[in-house]
PDB file of C-alpha atoms in Angstrom:
ATOM      1  CA  MET S 158       0.135   0.129  -0.037  1.00  0.00           C
ATOM      2  CA  ALA S 159       2.655   2.315   1.263  1.00  0.00           C
ATOM      3  CA  GLY S 160       4.342   2.077  -2.836  1.00  0.00           C
ATOM      4  CA  LYS S 161       1.226   3.283  -4.438  1.00  0.00           C
ATOM      5  CA  LYS S 162       1.471   6.927  -5.566  1.00  0.00           C
ATOM      6  CA  ASP S 163      -2.043   7.679  -5.150  1.00  0.00           C
ATOM      7  CA  TYR S 164      -3.518   5.155  -2.047  1.00  0.00           C
ATOM      8  CA  VAL S 165      -6.537   5.756  -0.228  1.00  0.00           C
ATOM      9  CA  ASN S 166      -8.401   5.405   3.267  1.00  0.00           C
ATOM     10  CA  SER S 167     -10.274   1.502   3.065  1.00  0.00           C
ATOM     11  CA  MET S 168     -11.632   2.469   6.275  1.00  0.00           C
ATOM     12  CA  VAL S 169     -14.047   5.431   4.478  1.00  0.00           C
ATOM     13  CA  SER S 170     -14.534   2.754   1.787  1.00  0.00           C
ATOM     14  CA  ASN S 171     -16.120   0.165   4.365  1.00  0.00           C
ATOM     15  CA  ASN S 172     -17.657   2.450   5.760  1.00  0.00           C
ATOM     16  CA  ARG S 173     -19.253   4.689   2.639  1.00  0.00           C
ATOM     17  CA  ASP S 174     -23.123   4.147   3.425  1.00  0.00           C
ATOM     18  CA  LYS S 175     -22.503   5.733   6.916  1.00  0.00           C
ATOM     19  CA  ILE S 176     -20.446   8.529   6.331  1.00  0.00           C
ATOM     20  CA  GLU S 177     -22.980   9.148   3.894  1.00  0.00           C
ATOM     21  CA  PHE S 178     -25.989   9.477   6.079  1.00  0.00           C
ATOM     22  CA  HIS S 179     -23.810  11.661   8.482  1.00  0.00           C
ATOM     23  CA  ILE S 180     -22.894  14.022   6.522  1.00  0.00           C
ATOM     24  CA  GLN S 181     -26.158  14.551   4.931  1.00  0.00           C
ATOM     25  CA  GLU S 182     -27.785  14.776   8.612  1.00  0.00           C
ATOM     26  CA  VAL S 183     -24.977  17.538   9.146  1.00  0.00           C
ATOM     27  CA  LEU S 184     -26.387  19.140   6.300  1.00  0.00           C
ATOM     28  CA  LYS S 185     -29.775  19.739   7.587  1.00  0.00           C
ATOM     29  CA  LEU S 186     -28.274  20.644  10.581  1.00  0.00           C
ATOM     30  CA  ILE S 187     -26.940  23.910   9.629  1.00  0.00           C
ATOM     31  CA  GLY S 188     -29.918  24.670   7.679  1.00  0.00           C
ATOM     32  CA  GLU S 189     -29.761  23.129   4.241  1.00  0.00           C
ATOM     33  CA  ASN S 190     -31.746  21.413   1.591  1.00  0.00           C
ATOM     34  CA  THR S 191     -30.819  18.102   0.956  1.00  0.00           C
ATOM     35  CA  GLU S 192     -32.490  18.140  -1.594  1.00  0.00           C
ATOM     36  CA  ARG S 193     -32.060  20.833  -3.897  1.00  0.00           C
ATOM     37  CA  GLU S 194     -29.653  20.010  -7.018  1.00  0.00           C
ATOM     38  CA  GLY S 195     -26.223  21.818  -5.597  1.00  0.00           C
ATOM     39  CA  LEU S 196     -26.356  18.946  -2.744  1.00  0.00           C
ATOM     40  CA  LEU S 197     -27.496  15.750  -3.806  1.00  0.00           C
ATOM     41  CA  GLU S 198     -24.781  14.166  -4.663  1.00  0.00           C
ATOM     42  CA  THR S 199     -22.459  16.045  -1.708  1.00  0.00           C
ATOM     43  CA  PRO S 200     -22.535  13.723   0.782  1.00  0.00           C
ATOM     44  CA  ALA S 201     -20.766  11.368  -1.712  1.00  0.00           C
ATOM     45  CA  ARG S 202     -18.238  14.031  -2.895  1.00  0.00           C
ATOM     46  CA  VAL S 203     -17.140  14.654   0.736  1.00  0.00           C
ATOM     47  CA  THR S 204     -16.805  10.508   1.350  1.00  0.00           C
ATOM     48  CA  ARG S 205     -14.937  10.365  -1.199  1.00  0.00           C
ATOM     49  CA  MET S 206     -12.446  13.192  -0.303  1.00  0.00           C
ATOM     50  CA  TYR S 207     -12.003  11.747   3.385  1.00  0.00           C
ATOM     51  CA  GLU S 208     -10.735   8.313   1.436  1.00  0.00           C
ATOM     52  CA  GLU S 209      -7.996  10.317  -0.353  1.00  0.00           C
ATOM     53  CA  ILE S 210      -7.214  13.017   2.492  1.00  0.00           C
ATOM     54  CA  PHE S 211      -7.485  10.786   5.284  1.00  0.00           C
ATOM     55  CA  ALA S 212      -5.268   7.988   3.027  1.00  0.00           C
ATOM     56  CA  GLY S 213      -2.766   8.726   6.062  1.00  0.00           C
ATOM     57  CA  TYR S 214      -4.538   5.927   8.440  1.00  0.00           C
ATOM     58  CA  GLU S 215      -3.854   3.538   5.939  1.00  0.00           C
ATOM     59  CA  VAL S 216       0.356   3.651   5.978  1.00  0.00           C
ATOM     60  CA  ASP S 217       3.052   2.841   8.817  1.00  0.00           C
ATOM     61  CA  PRO S 218       5.163   6.121   7.783  1.00  0.00           C
ATOM     62  CA  ARG S 219       8.246   3.919   9.079  1.00  0.00           C
ATOM     63  CA  GLU S 220       7.686   1.545   5.855  1.00  0.00           C
ATOM     64  CA  VAL S 221       7.000   4.360   3.495  1.00  0.00           C
ATOM     65  CA  LEU S 222      11.275   4.896   3.839  1.00  0.00           C
ATOM     66  CA  GLY S 223      11.205   1.163   2.318  1.00  0.00           C
ATOM     67  CA  VAL S 224      15.009   0.115   0.873  1.00  0.00           C
ATOM     68  CA  THR S 225      17.298   2.092   2.008  1.00  0.00           C
ATOM     69  CA  PHE S 226      20.618   2.048   0.153  1.00  0.00           C
ATOM     70  CA  ASP S 227      24.260   1.600   1.538  1.00  0.00           C
ATOM     71  CA  GLU S 228      25.612   4.747   0.700  1.00  0.00           C
ATOM     72  CA  GLN S 229      28.937   6.364   2.332  1.00  0.00           C
ATOM     73  CA  HIS S 230      28.037   9.856   1.767  1.00  0.00           C
ATOM     74  CA  GLU S 231      28.296  11.895   5.237  1.00  0.00           C
ATOM     75  CA  GLU S 232      27.301  15.595   3.961  1.00  0.00           C
ATOM     76  CA  LEU S 233      24.367  17.054   3.971  1.00  0.00           C
ATOM     77  CA  VAL S 234      21.180  16.148   2.623  1.00  0.00           C
ATOM     78  CA  ILE S 235      18.053  18.660   1.668  1.00  0.00           C
ATOM     79  CA  VAL S 236      14.433  17.996   0.160  1.00  0.00           C
ATOM     80  CA  ARG S 237      12.858  21.145   0.260  1.00  0.00           C
ATOM     81  CA  ASP S 238       9.713  23.355  -0.405  1.00  0.00           C
ATOM     82  CA  ILE S 239       7.564  19.727  -0.560  1.00  0.00           C
ATOM     83  CA  ASP S 240       3.608  20.556  -0.369  1.00  0.00           C
ATOM     84  CA  TYR S 241       1.517  18.435   1.978  1.00  0.00           C
ATOM     85  CA  TYR S 242      -1.868  19.309   2.320  1.00  0.00           C
ATOM     86  CA  SER S 243      -3.662  18.598   5.782  1.00  0.00           C
ATOM     87  CA  GLN S 244      -6.905  18.414   8.364  1.00  0.00           C
ATOM     88  CA  CYS S 245      -6.426  20.578  11.558  1.00  0.00           C
ATOM     89  CA  GLU S 246      -7.454  17.735  14.572  1.00  0.00           C
ATOM     90  CA  HIS S 247      -9.273  20.672  16.470  1.00  0.00           C
ATOM     91  CA  HIS S 248     -11.799  22.059  13.918  1.00  0.00           C
ATOM     92  CA  MET S 249     -11.318  19.372  11.313  1.00  0.00           C
ATOM     93  CA  ALA S 250      -9.788  22.544   9.087  1.00  0.00           C
ATOM     94  CA  PRO S 251      -7.291  22.341   6.251  1.00  0.00           C
ATOM     95  CA  PHE S 252      -3.369  23.561   6.994  1.00  0.00           C
ATOM     96  CA  PHE S 253      -1.039  23.415   4.040  1.00  0.00           C
ATOM     97  CA  GLY S 254       2.020  24.541   3.053  1.00  0.00           C
ATOM     98  CA  LYS S 255       5.417  23.407   2.413  1.00  0.00           C
ATOM     99  CA  ALA S 256       8.131  20.940   4.956  1.00  0.00           C
ATOM    100  CA  HIS S 257      11.529  21.293   4.615  1.00  0.00           C
ATOM    101  CA  ILE S 258      14.055  18.020   5.009  1.00  0.00           C
ATOM    102  CA  GLY S 259      17.204  17.777   5.662  1.00  0.00           C
ATOM    103  CA  TYR S 260      19.628  14.734   7.066  1.00  0.00           C
ATOM    104  CA  ILE S 261      23.140  13.529   7.001  1.00  0.00           C
ATOM    105  CA  PRO S 262      23.533  10.447   6.635  1.00  0.00           C
ATOM    106  CA  SER S 263      25.127   8.373   7.964  1.00  0.00           C
ATOM    107  CA  GLY S 264      25.897   4.962   5.567  1.00  0.00           C
ATOM    108  CA  LYS S 265      22.374   4.659   5.213  1.00  0.00           C
ATOM    109  CA  ILE S 266      20.567   7.338   2.506  1.00  0.00           C
ATOM    110  CA  ALA S 267      16.251   6.992   1.460  1.00  0.00           C
ATOM    111  CA  GLY S 268      15.063   7.892  -2.413  1.00  0.00           C
ATOM    112  CA  LEU S 269      14.471  11.178  -2.622  1.00  0.00           C
ATOM    113  CA  SER S 270      10.756  10.782  -3.364  1.00  0.00           C
ATOM    114  CA  LYS S 271      10.274   8.138  -0.166  1.00  0.00           C
ATOM    115  CA  LEU S 272      11.098  11.796   1.608  1.00  0.00           C
ATOM    116  CA  ALA S 273       7.544  12.998  -0.042  1.00  0.00           C
ATOM    117  CA  ARG S 274       5.641   9.865   0.944  1.00  0.00           C
ATOM    118  CA  LEU S 275       6.663  10.188   4.116  1.00  0.00           C
ATOM    119  CA  VAL S 276       6.041  13.977   4.544  1.00  0.00           C
ATOM    120  CA  ASP S 277       1.997  12.753   2.618  1.00  0.00           C
ATOM    121  CA  ALA S 278       1.648   9.735   5.089  1.00  0.00           C
ATOM    122  CA  ILE S 279       1.875  11.747   8.146  1.00  0.00           C
ATOM    123  CA  THR S 280      -0.017  14.536   6.792  1.00  0.00           C
ATOM    124  CA  ARG S 281      -2.876  12.858   5.462  1.00  0.00           C
ATOM    125  CA  ARG S 282      -4.346  12.439   8.855  1.00  0.00           C
ATOM    126  CA  LEU S 283      -5.910  14.195  11.577  1.00  0.00           C
ATOM    127  CA  GLN S 284      -3.078  16.649  12.654  1.00  0.00           C
ATOM    128  CA  VAL S 285      -1.390  19.954  14.129  1.00  0.00           C
ATOM    129  CA  GLN S 286       1.533  21.311  12.626  1.00  0.00           C
ATOM    130  CA  GLU S 287       3.784  20.785  15.219  1.00  0.00           C
ATOM    131  CA  ARG S 288       3.372  16.603  15.384  1.00  0.00           C
ATOM    132  CA  ILE S 289       3.678  16.593  12.235  1.00  0.00           C
ATOM    133  CA  THR S 290       7.495  18.451  12.239  1.00  0.00           C
ATOM    134  CA  SER S 291       8.312  15.802  15.400  1.00  0.00           C
ATOM    135  CA  GLN S 292       6.823  12.759  13.388  1.00  0.00           C
ATOM    136  CA  ILE S 293       8.971  12.864  10.474  1.00  0.00           C
ATOM    137  CA  ALA S 294      12.054  13.821  12.445  1.00  0.00           C
ATOM    138  CA  ASP S 295      12.056  10.977  14.627  1.00  0.00           C
ATOM    139  CA  ILE S 296      10.833   8.666  11.356  1.00  0.00           C
ATOM    140  CA  MET S 297      14.036   9.728   9.918  1.00  0.00           C
ATOM    141  CA  GLU S 298      16.139   8.947  12.501  1.00  0.00           C
ATOM    142  CA  GLU S 299      14.698   6.081  13.969  1.00  0.00           C
ATOM    143  CA  VAL S 300      15.145   4.045  10.331  1.00  0.00           C
ATOM    144  CA  LEU S 301      17.839   6.371   9.040  1.00  0.00           C
ATOM    145  CA  GLN S 302      20.095   6.591  11.865  1.00  0.00           C
ATOM    146  CA  PRO S 303      21.220   9.615  11.128  1.00  0.00           C
ATOM    147  CA  HIS S 304      24.172  11.516  12.024  1.00  0.00           C
ATOM    148  CA  GLY S 305      21.508  14.577  12.427  1.00  0.00           C
ATOM    149  CA  VAL S 306      18.352  15.327  11.353  1.00  0.00           C
ATOM    150  CA  MET S 307      16.706  18.506  10.311  1.00  0.00           C
ATOM    151  CA  VAL S 308      13.115  19.489   9.637  1.00  0.00           C
ATOM    152  CA  VAL S 309      11.131  22.921   9.128  1.00  0.00           C
ATOM    153  CA  ILE S 310       7.633  23.045   8.308  1.00  0.00           C
ATOM    154  CA  GLU S 311       5.321  26.034   6.610  1.00  0.00           C
ATOM    155  CA  GLY S 312       1.470  26.137   7.967  1.00  0.00           C
ATOM    156  CA  GLU S 313      -1.143  28.173   6.795  1.00  0.00           C
ATOM    157  CA  HIS S 314      -3.944  27.293   8.590  1.00  0.00           C
ATOM    158  CA  LEU S 315      -7.869  27.635   7.714  1.00  0.00           C
ATOM    159  CA  CYS S 316      -8.558  27.889  11.417  1.00  0.00           C
ATOM    160  CA  MET S 317      -6.981  30.699  11.678  1.00  0.00           C
ATOM    161  CA  CYS S 318      -7.259  32.479   8.383  1.00  0.00           C
ATOM    162  CA  ALA S 319     -10.922  32.371   7.852  1.00  0.00           C
ATOM    163  CA  ARG S 320     -12.356  32.119  11.834  1.00  0.00           C
ATOM    164  CA  GLY S 321     -11.415  33.116  15.162  1.00  0.00           C
ATOM    165  CA  VAL S 322      -8.540  35.484  14.517  1.00  0.00           C
ATOM    166  CA  LYS S 323      -8.989  35.814  10.385  1.00  0.00           C
ATOM    167  CA  LYS S 324      -5.064  36.288  10.368  1.00  0.00           C
ATOM    168  CA  THR S 325      -4.889  35.641   6.135  1.00  0.00           C
ATOM    169  CA  GLY S 326      -1.321  35.577   5.325  1.00  0.00           C
ATOM    170  CA  SER S 327      -0.321  34.311   8.960  1.00  0.00           C
ATOM    171  CA  LYS S 328       2.242  31.021   8.427  1.00  0.00           C
ATOM    172  CA  THR S 329       3.088  28.719  10.927  1.00  0.00           C
ATOM    173  CA  ILE S 330       6.370  27.467  11.086  1.00  0.00           C
ATOM    174  CA  THR S 331       8.023  24.865  12.979  1.00  0.00           C
ATOM    175  CA  SER S 332      11.087  22.788  13.157  1.00  0.00           C
ATOM    176  CA  GLY S 333      12.424  19.789  14.536  1.00  0.00           C
ATOM    177  CA  VAL S 334      15.692  19.104  15.224  1.00  0.00           C
ATOM    178  CA  ARG S 335      17.993  15.790  15.882  1.00  0.00           C
ATOM    179  CA  GLY S 336      21.266  15.154  16.448  1.00  0.00           C
ATOM    180  CA  GLU S 337      24.454  17.245  15.268  1.00  0.00           C
ATOM    181  CA  PHE S 338      22.189  19.470  13.891  1.00  0.00           C
ATOM    182  CA  ARG S 339      21.229  20.575  18.237  1.00  0.00           C
ATOM    183  CA  THR S 340      24.814  21.070  18.938  1.00  0.00           C
ATOM    184  CA  ASN S 341      26.186  22.538  15.274  1.00  0.00           C
ATOM    185  CA  ALA S 342      25.019  26.020  15.358  1.00  0.00           C
ATOM    186  CA  ALA S 343      26.954  26.261  11.731  1.00  0.00           C
ATOM    187  CA  LEU S 344      25.409  22.653  10.133  1.00  0.00           C
ATOM    188  CA  ARG S 345      21.627  24.772  11.041  1.00  0.00           C
ATOM    189  CA  SER S 346      23.066  27.398   9.542  1.00  0.00           C
ATOM    190  CA  GLU S 347      23.575  25.855   6.705  1.00  0.00           C
ATOM    191  CA  PHE S 348      20.672  24.072   6.030  1.00  0.00           C
ATOM    192  CA  LEU S 349      18.735  27.720   7.061  1.00  0.00           C
ATOM    193  CA  SER S 350      20.876  29.564   4.041  1.00  0.00           C
ATOM    194  CA  LEU S 351      20.324  26.637   1.233  1.00  0.00           C
ATOM    195  CA  LEU S 352      16.644  26.601   2.095  1.00  0.00           C
ATOM    196  CA  LYS S 353      16.817  30.554   0.851  1.00  0.00           C
ATOM    197  CA  GLN S 354      18.377  30.561  -2.053  1.00  0.00           C
TER     198      GLN S 354
END
């Protein structure tokens, strides 16, 4: 399952009728006419969307890194600007942005596309940005056992932009630092300066 490009949440698929029923009930409770043309297929559409945006529950993020390769490269590797989309677990409102991952291999590397898949596996579920950042860093450290890992996540949260304080355009930035990145300020600076190029 982890190797597929477009995986879906089979739990949603298996409960399609129940989810569609409850979406229809929510529409009624907010005052909508569920018989009008524009809403007739909405419960089914929402359910199909849930299959996709919550597909991360079907994947073990550790397995996403897949096969690793023995390689004696021990310099900084960065994959930046990985787009992600997630759902805030507090309001079930979308948040999205970019993930930047850097690590210093210690004899083991992952295919570069696997880092993007790792981001998808972790973000396609109900989340908070802080947890996403820590989970990516921790899984990279656990599976690859690198000398160091640094993760920076940028996010724009609709629960903050479209409701509540309504501060559109504001971004949240979180970082996760492991291994040599914790103790080596020059290394952290190198990572951050490469993100700006």
